PDB file of C-alpha atoms and ligand atoms in Angstrom:
ATOM      1  CA  MET A  29     -49.824 -84.171-161.756  1.00  0.00           C
ATOM      2  CA  SER A  30     -47.329 -82.333-159.559  1.00  0.00           C
ATOM      3  CA  PRO A  31     -47.959 -78.623-159.007  1.00  0.00           C
ATOM      4  CA  LEU A  32     -44.399 -78.090-160.222  1.00  0.00           C
ATOM      5  CA  ALA A  33     -45.022 -79.968-163.482  1.00  0.00           C
ATOM      6  CA  LYS A  34     -44.217 -78.201-166.706  1.00  0.00           C
ATOM      7  CA  VAL A  35     -46.523 -77.897-169.649  1.00  0.00           C
ATOM      8  CA  ALA A  36     -44.264 -80.274-171.576  1.00  0.00           C
ATOM      9  CA  ASP A  37     -44.971 -82.958-168.934  1.00  0.00           C
ATOM     10  CA  ALA A  38     -48.565 -83.116-170.186  1.00  0.00           C
ATOM     11  CA  VAL A  39     -47.385 -84.068-173.652  1.00  0.00           C
ATOM     12  CA  SER A  40     -46.200 -87.401-174.984  1.00  0.00           C
ATOM     13  CA  SER A  41     -45.022 -88.420-178.415  1.00  0.00           C
ATOM     14  CA  ALA A  42     -48.644 -89.314-179.147  1.00  0.00           C
ATOM     15  CA  GLY A  43     -49.906 -85.828-178.313  1.00  0.00           C
ATOM     16  CA  TRP A  44     -51.554 -84.276-175.238  1.00  0.00           C
ATOM     17  CA  SER A  45     -51.786 -86.506-172.197  1.00  0.00           C
ATOM     18  CA  LEU A  46     -54.680 -85.018-170.265  1.00  0.00           C
ATOM     19  CA  PRO A  47     -57.344 -86.403-167.931  1.00  0.00           C
ATOM     20  CA  ALA A  48     -60.746 -86.936-169.547  1.00  0.00           C
ATOM     21  CA  ALA A  49     -62.835 -83.794-169.721  1.00  0.00           C
ATOM     22  CA  ARG A  50     -65.625 -83.760-167.131  1.00  0.00           C
ATOM     23  CA  SER A  51     -67.066 -80.351-167.897  1.00  0.00           C
ATOM     24  CA  GLN A  52     -67.807 -78.251-170.934  1.00  0.00           C
ATOM     25  CA  ARG A  53     -65.081 -75.775-169.960  1.00  0.00           C
ATOM     26  CA  VAL A  54     -62.417 -78.482-169.858  1.00  0.00           C
ATOM     27  CA  LEU A  55     -63.746 -79.928-173.101  1.00  0.00           C
ATOM     28  CA  ASP A  56     -63.447 -76.479-174.694  1.00  0.00           C
ATOM     29  CA  LEU A  57     -59.873 -76.328-173.407  1.00  0.00           C
ATOM     30  CA  HIS A  58     -59.075 -79.692-174.994  1.00  0.00           C
ATOM     31  CA  ILE A  59     -60.536 -78.529-178.306  1.00  0.00           C
ATOM     32  CA  LYS A  60     -58.513 -75.311-178.129  1.00  0.00           C
ATOM     33  CA  LEU A  61     -55.308 -77.196-177.317  1.00  0.00           C
ATOM     34  CA  SER A  62     -55.859 -79.512-180.273  1.00  0.00           C
ATOM     35  CA  THR A  63     -55.553 -76.504-182.597  1.00  0.00           C
ATOM     36  CA  MET A  64     -52.194 -75.435-181.150  1.00  0.00           C
ATOM     37  CA  ARG A  65     -48.667 -76.626-181.788  1.00  0.00           C
ATOM     38  CA  LEU A  66     -47.590 -79.260-179.250  1.00  0.00           C
ATOM     39  CA  PRO A  67     -45.227 -77.820-176.634  1.00  0.00           C
ATOM     40  CA  SER A  68     -41.725 -79.251-176.596  1.00  0.00           C
ATOM     41  CA  THR A  69     -38.532 -78.532-174.696  1.00  0.00           C
ATOM     42  CA  ALA A  70     -36.992 -78.126-178.140  1.00  0.00           C
ATOM     43  CA  HIS A  71     -38.959 -74.873-178.427  1.00  0.00           C
ATOM     44  CA  GLY A  72     -37.188 -73.382-175.398  1.00  0.00           C
ATOM     45  CA  PRO A  73     -37.985 -73.153-171.662  1.00  0.00           C
ATOM     46  CA  ASP A  74     -41.492 -72.515-170.294  1.00  0.00           C
ATOM     47  CA  ARG A  75     -42.302 -68.866-169.747  1.00  0.00           C
ATOM     48  CA  PHE A  76     -45.255 -66.837-168.529  1.00  0.00           C
ATOM     49  CA  GLU A  77     -47.242 -64.939-171.104  1.00  0.00           C
ATOM     50  CA  TRP A  78     -49.763 -62.466-169.716  1.00  0.00           C
ATOM     51  CA  LYS A  79     -52.674 -61.472-171.899  1.00  0.00           C
ATOM     52  CA  GLN A  80     -52.644 -57.704-172.416  1.00  0.00           C
ATOM     53  CA  ARG A  81     -55.564 -57.519-174.836  1.00  0.00           C
ATOM     54  CA  THR A  82     -57.090 -59.714-177.529  1.00  0.00           C
ATOM     55  CA  ASN A  83     -54.325 -61.794-179.118  1.00  0.00           C
ATOM     56  CA  VAL A  84     -51.623 -59.655-177.473  1.00  0.00           C
ATOM     57  CA  PHE A  85     -49.389 -61.246-174.824  1.00  0.00           C
ATOM     58  CA  ALA A  86     -46.351 -60.023-172.880  1.00  0.00           C
ATOM     59  CA  GLY A  87     -43.899 -61.456-170.396  1.00  0.00           C
ATOM     60  CA  VAL A  88     -44.707 -58.760-167.840  1.00  0.00           C
ATOM     61  CA  PHE A  89     -47.851 -58.809-165.690  1.00  0.00           C
ATOM     62  CA  SER A  90     -49.939 -55.656-165.809  1.00  0.00           C
ATOM     63  CA  SER A  91     -52.701 -55.297-163.209  1.00  0.00           C
ATOM     64  CA  ALA A  92     -54.240 -52.476-165.284  1.00  0.00           C
ATOM     65  CA  SER A  93     -54.430 -54.616-168.435  1.00  0.00           C
ATOM     66  CA  THR A  94     -55.731 -57.612-166.488  1.00  0.00           C
ATOM     67  CA  TRP A  95     -58.410 -55.475-164.797  1.00  0.00           C
ATOM     68  CA  LYS A  96     -59.549 -54.108-168.164  1.00  0.00           C
ATOM     69  CA  LEU A  97     -59.775 -57.631-169.560  1.00  0.00           C
ATOM     70  CA  LEU A  98     -61.729 -58.983-166.601  1.00  0.00           C
ATOM     71  CA  ARG A  99     -64.283 -56.236-166.105  1.00  0.00           C
ATOM     72  CA  GLN A 100     -67.333 -55.368-168.137  1.00  0.00           C
ATOM     73  CA  PRO A 101     -66.801 -51.674-168.919  1.00  0.00           C
ATOM     74  CA  SER A 102     -69.731 -49.336-168.363  1.00  0.00           C
ATOM     75  CA  PRO A 103     -70.361 -46.193-170.404  1.00  0.00           C
ATOM     76  CA  GLU A 104     -68.245 -43.261-169.231  1.00  0.00           C
ATOM     77  CA  VAL A 105     -70.211 -40.913-166.970  1.00  0.00           C
ATOM     78  CA  PRO A 106     -69.995 -37.201-167.826  1.00  0.00           C
ATOM     79  CA  TRP A 107     -68.969 -36.196-164.303  1.00  0.00           C
ATOM     80  CA  HIS A 108     -66.054 -38.620-163.788  1.00  0.00           C
ATOM     81  CA  ALA A 109     -63.439 -35.836-163.955  1.00  0.00           C
ATOM     82  CA  LEU A 110     -65.097 -34.084-161.002  1.00  0.00           C
ATOM     83  CA  ALA A 111     -64.402 -37.044-158.703  1.00  0.00           C
ATOM     84  CA  TRP A 112     -61.285 -38.566-160.257  1.00  0.00           C
ATOM     85  CA  PHE A 113     -59.009 -35.633-161.021  1.00  0.00           C
ATOM     86  CA  PRO A 114     -55.228 -36.109-160.673  1.00  0.00           C
ATOM     87  CA  GLU A 115     -54.848 -33.564-157.866  1.00  0.00           C
ATOM     88  CA  GLY A 116     -57.703 -35.055-155.812  1.00  0.00           C
ATOM     89  CA  VAL A 117     -57.382 -37.194-152.692  1.00  0.00           C
ATOM     90  CA  PRO A 118     -58.515 -40.759-153.520  1.00  0.00           C
ATOM     91  CA  ARG A 119     -60.027 -41.287-150.040  1.00  0.00           C
ATOM     92  CA  TYR A 120     -62.162 -38.158-150.424  1.00  0.00           C
ATOM     93  CA  GLY A 121     -62.852 -38.962-154.074  1.00  0.00           C
ATOM     94  CA  PHE A 122     -64.294 -42.352-153.130  1.00  0.00           C
ATOM     95  CA  ILE A 123     -66.894 -40.795-150.797  1.00  0.00           C
ATOM     96  CA  GLN A 124     -67.627 -38.146-153.432  1.00  0.00           C
ATOM     97  CA  TRP A 125     -68.099 -40.843-156.074  1.00  0.00           C
ATOM     98  CA  LEU A 126     -70.596 -42.663-153.826  1.00  0.00           C
ATOM     99  CA  ALA A 127     -72.416 -39.364-153.195  1.00  0.00           C
ATOM    100  CA  PHE A 128     -72.584 -38.610-156.927  1.00  0.00           C
ATOM    101  CA  ARG A 129     -74.078 -42.042-157.531  1.00  0.00           C
ATOM    102  CA  GLY A 130     -76.468 -41.791-154.572  1.00  0.00           C
ATOM    103  CA  ARG A 131     -74.913 -44.863-152.973  1.00  0.00           C
ATOM    104  CA  LEU A 132     -73.898 -43.627-149.531  1.00  0.00           C
ATOM    105  CA  PRO A 133     -75.791 -45.474-146.764  1.00  0.00           C
ATOM    106  CA  THR A 134     -77.961 -42.466-145.919  1.00  0.00           C
ATOM    107  CA  LEU A 135     -80.636 -42.895-143.277  1.00  0.00           C
ATOM    108  CA  ASP A 136     -83.539 -42.690-145.749  1.00  0.00           C
ATOM    109  CA  ARG A 137     -82.151 -45.767-147.508  1.00  0.00           C
ATOM    110  CA  LEU A 138     -81.372 -47.622-144.257  1.00  0.00           C
ATOM    111  CA  TYR A 139     -84.873 -46.824-142.976  1.00  0.00           C
ATOM    112  CA  ARG A 140     -86.469 -48.268-146.120  1.00  0.00           C
ATOM    113  CA  TRP A 141     -84.436 -51.435-145.620  1.00  0.00           C
ATOM    114  CA  GLY A 142     -85.635 -51.642-141.984  1.00  0.00           C
ATOM    115  CA  ALA A 143     -82.093 -51.234-140.627  1.00  0.00           C
ATOM    116  CA  VAL A 144     -82.778 -48.127-138.493  1.00  0.00           C
ATOM    117  CA  ALA A 145     -85.752 -46.841-136.515  1.00  0.00           C
ATOM    118  CA  THR A 146     -85.593 -43.231-137.709  1.00  0.00           C
ATOM    119  CA  SER A 147     -84.352 -41.389-140.776  1.00  0.00           C
ATOM    120  CA  SER A 148     -84.129 -37.960-139.164  1.00  0.00           C
ATOM    121  CA  CYS A 149     -81.054 -35.960-140.233  1.00  0.00           C
ATOM    122  CA  LEU A 150     -78.359 -35.917-137.570  1.00  0.00           C
ATOM    123  CA  LEU A 151     -77.037 -32.531-138.651  1.00  0.00           C
ATOM    124  CA  CYS A 152     -80.270 -30.527-138.341  1.00  0.00           C
ATOM    125  CA  SER A 153     -82.844 -32.930-136.818  1.00  0.00           C
ATOM    126  CA  LEU A 154     -85.461 -31.250-138.994  1.00  0.00           C
ATOM    127  CA  GLU A 155     -85.828 -33.373-142.093  1.00  0.00           C
ATOM    128  CA  GLU A 156     -85.120 -36.839-143.409  1.00  0.00           C
ATOM    129  CA  GLU A 157     -81.489 -37.567-144.218  1.00  0.00           C
ATOM    130  CA  SER A 158     -81.049 -38.240-147.923  1.00  0.00           C
ATOM    131  CA  HIS A 159     -78.362 -37.470-150.484  1.00  0.00           C
ATOM    132  CA  SER A 160     -80.073 -34.328-151.700  1.00  0.00           C
ATOM    133  CA  HIS A 161     -80.702 -33.190-148.125  1.00  0.00           C
ATOM    134  CA  LEU A 162     -77.114 -33.707-146.991  1.00  0.00           C
ATOM    135  CA  PHE A 163     -75.654 -32.099-150.137  1.00  0.00           C
ATOM    136  CA  PHE A 164     -76.627 -29.285-149.499  1.00  0.00           C
ATOM    137  CA  HIS A 165     -80.280 -28.608-148.649  1.00  0.00           C
ATOM    138  CA  CYS A 166     -79.750 -29.308-144.933  1.00  0.00           C
ATOM    139  CA  SER A 167     -79.569 -26.047-142.944  1.00  0.00           C
ATOM    140  CA  TYR A 168     -76.278 -27.193-141.349  1.00  0.00           C
ATOM    141  CA  SER A 169     -74.688 -28.380-144.616  1.00  0.00           C
ATOM    142  CA  ARG A 170     -75.873 -25.287-146.429  1.00  0.00           C
ATOM    143  CA  GLN A 171     -74.142 -22.944-143.993  1.00  0.00           C
ATOM    144  CA  VAL A 172     -70.861 -24.823-144.299  1.00  0.00           C
ATOM    145  CA  TRP A 173     -71.106 -25.050-148.091  1.00  0.00           C
ATOM    146  CA  TYR A 174     -72.169 -21.410-148.459  1.00  0.00           C
ATOM    147  CA  SER A 175     -69.275 -20.173-146.337  1.00  0.00           C
ATOM    148  CA  PHE A 176     -66.843 -21.065-149.103  1.00  0.00           C
ATOM    149  CA  ALA A 177     -68.915 -21.687-152.227  1.00  0.00           C
ATOM    150  CA  ARG A 178     -70.141 -18.077-152.200  1.00  0.00           C
ATOM    151  CA  SER A 179     -66.523 -17.103-152.863  1.00  0.00           C
ATOM    152  CA  ILE A 180     -66.903 -18.764-156.253  1.00  0.00           C
ATOM    153  CA  TRP A 181     -70.610 -18.587-157.064  1.00  0.00           C
ATOM    154  CA  ASN A 182     -72.902 -15.573-156.708  1.00  0.00           C
ATOM    155  CA  MET A 183     -75.690 -17.949-155.772  1.00  0.00           C
ATOM    156  CA  PRO A 184     -74.072 -21.287-154.871  1.00  0.00           C
ATOM    157  CA  PRO A 185     -76.211 -24.197-156.128  1.00  0.00           C
ATOM    158  CA  LEU A 186     -77.735 -26.125-153.260  1.00  0.00           C
ATOM    159  CA  ASP A 187     -78.297 -29.187-155.364  1.00  0.00           C
ATOM    160  CA  LEU A 188     -75.306 -31.467-155.846  1.00  0.00           C
ATOM    161  CA  HIS A 189     -76.208 -32.294-159.436  1.00  0.00           C
ATOM    162  CA  ALA A 190     -76.766 -28.630-160.268  1.00  0.00           C
ATOM    163  CA  THR A 191     -73.289 -27.946-158.864  1.00  0.00           C
ATOM    164  CA  MET A 192     -71.840 -30.745-161.003  1.00  0.00           C
ATOM    165  CA  ASP A 193     -73.586 -29.402-164.114  1.00  0.00           C
ATOM    166  CA  TRP A 194     -72.297 -25.900-163.428  1.00  0.00           C
ATOM    167  CA  MET A 195     -68.732 -27.121-162.963  1.00  0.00           C
ATOM    168  CA  ARG A 196     -68.844 -29.112-166.195  1.00  0.00           C
ATOM    169  CA  ARG A 197     -70.127 -26.205-168.284  1.00  0.00           C
ATOM    170  CA  PRO A 198     -67.266 -24.712-170.326  1.00  0.00           C
ATOM    171  CA  GLY A 199     -66.377 -21.137-169.468  1.00  0.00           C
ATOM    172  CA  ASN A 200     -67.950 -21.088-166.009  1.00  0.00           C
ATOM    173  CA  VAL A 201     -64.575 -21.350-164.305  1.00  0.00           C
ATOM    174  CA  GLN A 202     -62.193 -18.785-165.714  1.00  0.00           C
ATOM    175  CA  SER A 203     -58.721 -19.915-164.637  1.00  0.00           C
ATOM    176  CA  HIS A 204     -56.983 -23.236-164.057  1.00  0.00           C
ATOM    177  CA  ASN A 205     -56.336 -22.298-160.425  1.00  0.00           C
ATOM    178  CA  ARG A 206     -59.951 -21.402-159.852  1.00  0.00           C
ATOM    179  CA  ARG A 207     -61.110 -24.663-161.412  1.00  0.00           C
ATOM    180  CA  LEU A 208     -58.746 -26.699-159.241  1.00  0.00           C
ATOM    181  CA  ILE A 209     -59.868 -24.884-156.099  1.00  0.00           C
ATOM    182  CA  THR A 210     -63.492 -25.521-157.036  1.00  0.00           C
ATOM    183  CA  LEU A 211     -62.825 -29.242-157.495  1.00  0.00           C
ATOM    184  CA  ILE A 212     -60.938 -29.523-154.204  1.00  0.00           C
ATOM    185  CA  LEU A 213     -63.587 -27.521-152.330  1.00  0.00           C
ATOM    186  CA  LEU A 214     -66.446 -29.706-153.530  1.00  0.00           C
ATOM    187  CA  GLN A 215     -64.545 -32.921-152.777  1.00  0.00           C
ATOM    188  CA  CYS A 216     -63.509 -31.785-149.294  1.00  0.00           C
ATOM    189  CA  SER A 217     -67.007 -30.434-148.485  1.00  0.00           C
ATOM    190  CA  ILE A 218     -68.701 -33.736-149.298  1.00  0.00           C
ATOM    191  CA  TYR A 219     -66.102 -35.754-147.407  1.00  0.00           C
ATOM    192  CA  LEU A 220     -66.173 -33.538-144.337  1.00  0.00           C
ATOM    193  CA  LEU A 221     -69.963 -33.343-144.104  1.00  0.00           C
ATOM    194  CA  TRP A 222     -70.201 -37.121-144.406  1.00  0.00           C
ATOM    195  CA  SER A 223     -67.478 -37.484-141.737  1.00  0.00           C
ATOM    196  CA  GLU A 224     -69.344 -35.096-139.430  1.00  0.00           C
ATOM    197  CA  ARG A 225     -72.532 -37.097-139.859  1.00  0.00           C
ATOM    198  CA  ASN A 226     -70.615 -40.312-139.076  1.00  0.00           C
ATOM    199  CA  ALA A 227     -68.937 -38.765-136.028  1.00  0.00           C
ATOM    200  CA  ARG A 228     -72.385 -37.953-134.621  1.00  0.00           C
ATOM    201  CA  ILE A 229     -73.650 -41.485-135.211  1.00  0.00           C
ATOM    202  CA  PHE A 230     -70.667 -43.571-134.224  1.00  0.00           C
ATOM    203  CA  ARG A 231     -68.760 -41.437-131.712  1.00  0.00           C
ATOM    204  CA  GLY A 232     -71.413 -39.125-130.351  1.00  0.00           C
ATOM    205  CA  GLU A 233     -69.214 -36.135-131.263  1.00  0.00           C
ATOM    206  CA  SER A 234     -70.471 -33.038-133.021  1.00  0.00           C
ATOM    207  CA  SER A 235     -68.950 -29.846-134.398  1.00  0.00           C
ATOM    208  CA  THR A 236     -70.603 -26.474-134.708  1.00  0.00           C
ATOM    209  CA  VAL A 237     -70.940 -24.893-138.143  1.00  0.00           C
ATOM    210  CA  VAL A 238     -68.101 -22.484-137.293  1.00  0.00           C
ATOM    211  CA  SER A 239     -65.876 -25.344-136.184  1.00  0.00           C
ATOM    212  CA  LEU A 240     -66.584 -27.392-139.309  1.00  0.00           C
ATOM    213  CA  CYS A 241     -65.905 -24.365-141.515  1.00  0.00           C
ATOM    214  CA  GLY A 242     -62.518 -24.069-139.822  1.00  0.00           C
ATOM    215  CA  LYS A 243     -61.865 -27.767-140.531  1.00  0.00           C
ATOM    216  CA  LEU A 244     -62.912 -27.352-144.156  1.00  0.00           C
ATOM    217  CA  ASN A 245     -60.644 -24.354-144.610  1.00  0.00           C
ATOM    218  CA  ALA A 246     -57.725 -26.308-143.124  1.00  0.00           C
ATOM    219  CA  MET A 247     -58.526 -29.366-145.252  1.00  0.00           C
ATOM    220  CA  VAL A 248     -58.528 -27.406-148.505  1.00  0.00           C
ATOM    221  CA  ARG A 249     -55.375 -25.554-147.448  1.00  0.00           C
ATOM    222  CA  ASN A 250     -53.604 -28.836-146.626  1.00  0.00           C
ATOM    223  CA  CYS A 251     -54.614 -30.304-149.995  1.00  0.00           C
ATOM    224  CA  ILE A 252     -53.123 -27.274-151.746  1.00  0.00           C
ATOM    225  CA  LEU A 253     -49.945 -27.376-149.632  1.00  0.00           C
ATOM    226  CA  SER A 254     -49.432 -31.069-150.376  1.00  0.00           C
ATOM    227  CA  LEU A 255     -49.829 -30.335-154.090  1.00  0.00           C
ATOM    228  CA  LEU A 256     -47.320 -27.490-153.920  1.00  0.00           C
ATOM    229  CA  GLY A 257     -44.881 -29.786-152.117  1.00  0.00           C
ATOM    230  CA  SER A 258     -45.316 -32.574-154.665  1.00  0.00           C
ATOM    231  CA  SER A 259     -43.633 -33.085-157.995  1.00  0.00           C
ATOM    232  CA  ARG A 260     -46.811 -32.020-159.827  1.00  0.00           C
ATOM    233  CA  ARG A 261     -46.691 -28.894-161.924  1.00  0.00           C
ATOM    234  CA  ILE A 262     -48.887 -26.679-159.773  1.00  0.00           C
ATOM    235  CA  ASP A 263     -49.121 -22.902-160.088  1.00  0.00           C
ATOM    236  CA  SER A 264     -47.379 -21.439-157.019  1.00  0.00           C
ATOM    237  CA  THR A 265     -50.181 -18.862-156.646  1.00  0.00           C
ATOM    238  CA  LEU A 266     -52.753 -21.567-155.887  1.00  0.00           C
ATOM    239  CA  LEU A 267     -52.537 -21.040-152.120  1.00  0.00           C
ATOM    240  CA  SER A 268     -52.722 -17.245-152.331  1.00  0.00           C
ATOM    241  CA  ASP A 269     -55.722 -17.626-154.668  1.00  0.00           C
ATOM    242  CA  TRP A 270     -57.434 -19.719-152.014  1.00  0.00           C
ATOM    243  CA  TYR A 271     -56.636 -17.132-149.301  1.00  0.00           C
ATOM    244  CA  TYR A 272     -57.944 -14.383-151.564  1.00  0.00           C
ATOM    245  CA  LEU A 273     -61.199 -16.263-152.185  1.00  0.00           C
ATOM    246  CA  THR A 274     -61.789 -16.866-148.486  1.00  0.00           C
ATOM    247  CA  LEU A 275     -60.936 -13.296-147.483  1.00  0.00           C
ATOM    248  CA  TYR A 276     -62.755 -11.504-150.283  1.00  0.00           C
ATOM    249  CA  PRO A 277     -65.842 -13.456-151.273  1.00  0.00           C
ATOM    250  CA  ARG A 278     -67.788 -12.153-154.246  1.00  0.00           C
TER     251      ARG A 278
HETATM  252 ZN1  LIG B 306     -80.247 -31.854-142.062  1.00  0.00          ZN
END
């Protein structure tokens, strides 16, 4: 049958005119078709109907609806809003999501798979590189994280999951601005530390703690500036709040 054939071409006055079924799936299709009204040009021209959800069709294709139909949904994780918040940067959020799930290709995992000869941390050279070490038990990571997190926490959690728990607890972050800054800071910190680790492996380049703190400050500031320049409804004091936090830590 021609690829340009219409559905009506597969129908004759005697009913469906289809090749014999040679698999269970095609047989199921034949059975399904036998329960439906025969197509006819008298019913109007052919048109696409995209399935939106069970027994609901529309003439417009929706990638979101199609994705929801195709995938097997998993239970919602309690921390999803920490990685996928509207003001976040998707590229940073993706690395953060992998870190939250413990799925970054850290050296402890690669070593177990036999892919590398050593699992020593490239940031401190003192301990094995793992998710919990990188975020933020490593002496290098800890200094970078502390430089800004101590503006928000009296005793910044060193454990990533403890940080996530603290951020999710109602009442711990007093204002909307402060909450947004906290989210951006955590996302940028994880992304930048992972980038620094990659730069050491793949490009042989390294930054001092002071230099990386400067990069982190600029990264958070740029995120805030891009939000203020966007059409989002962002409090105009967000940037001054960030300056205040960095100048006058608790
Ligand atoms: Zn380390």
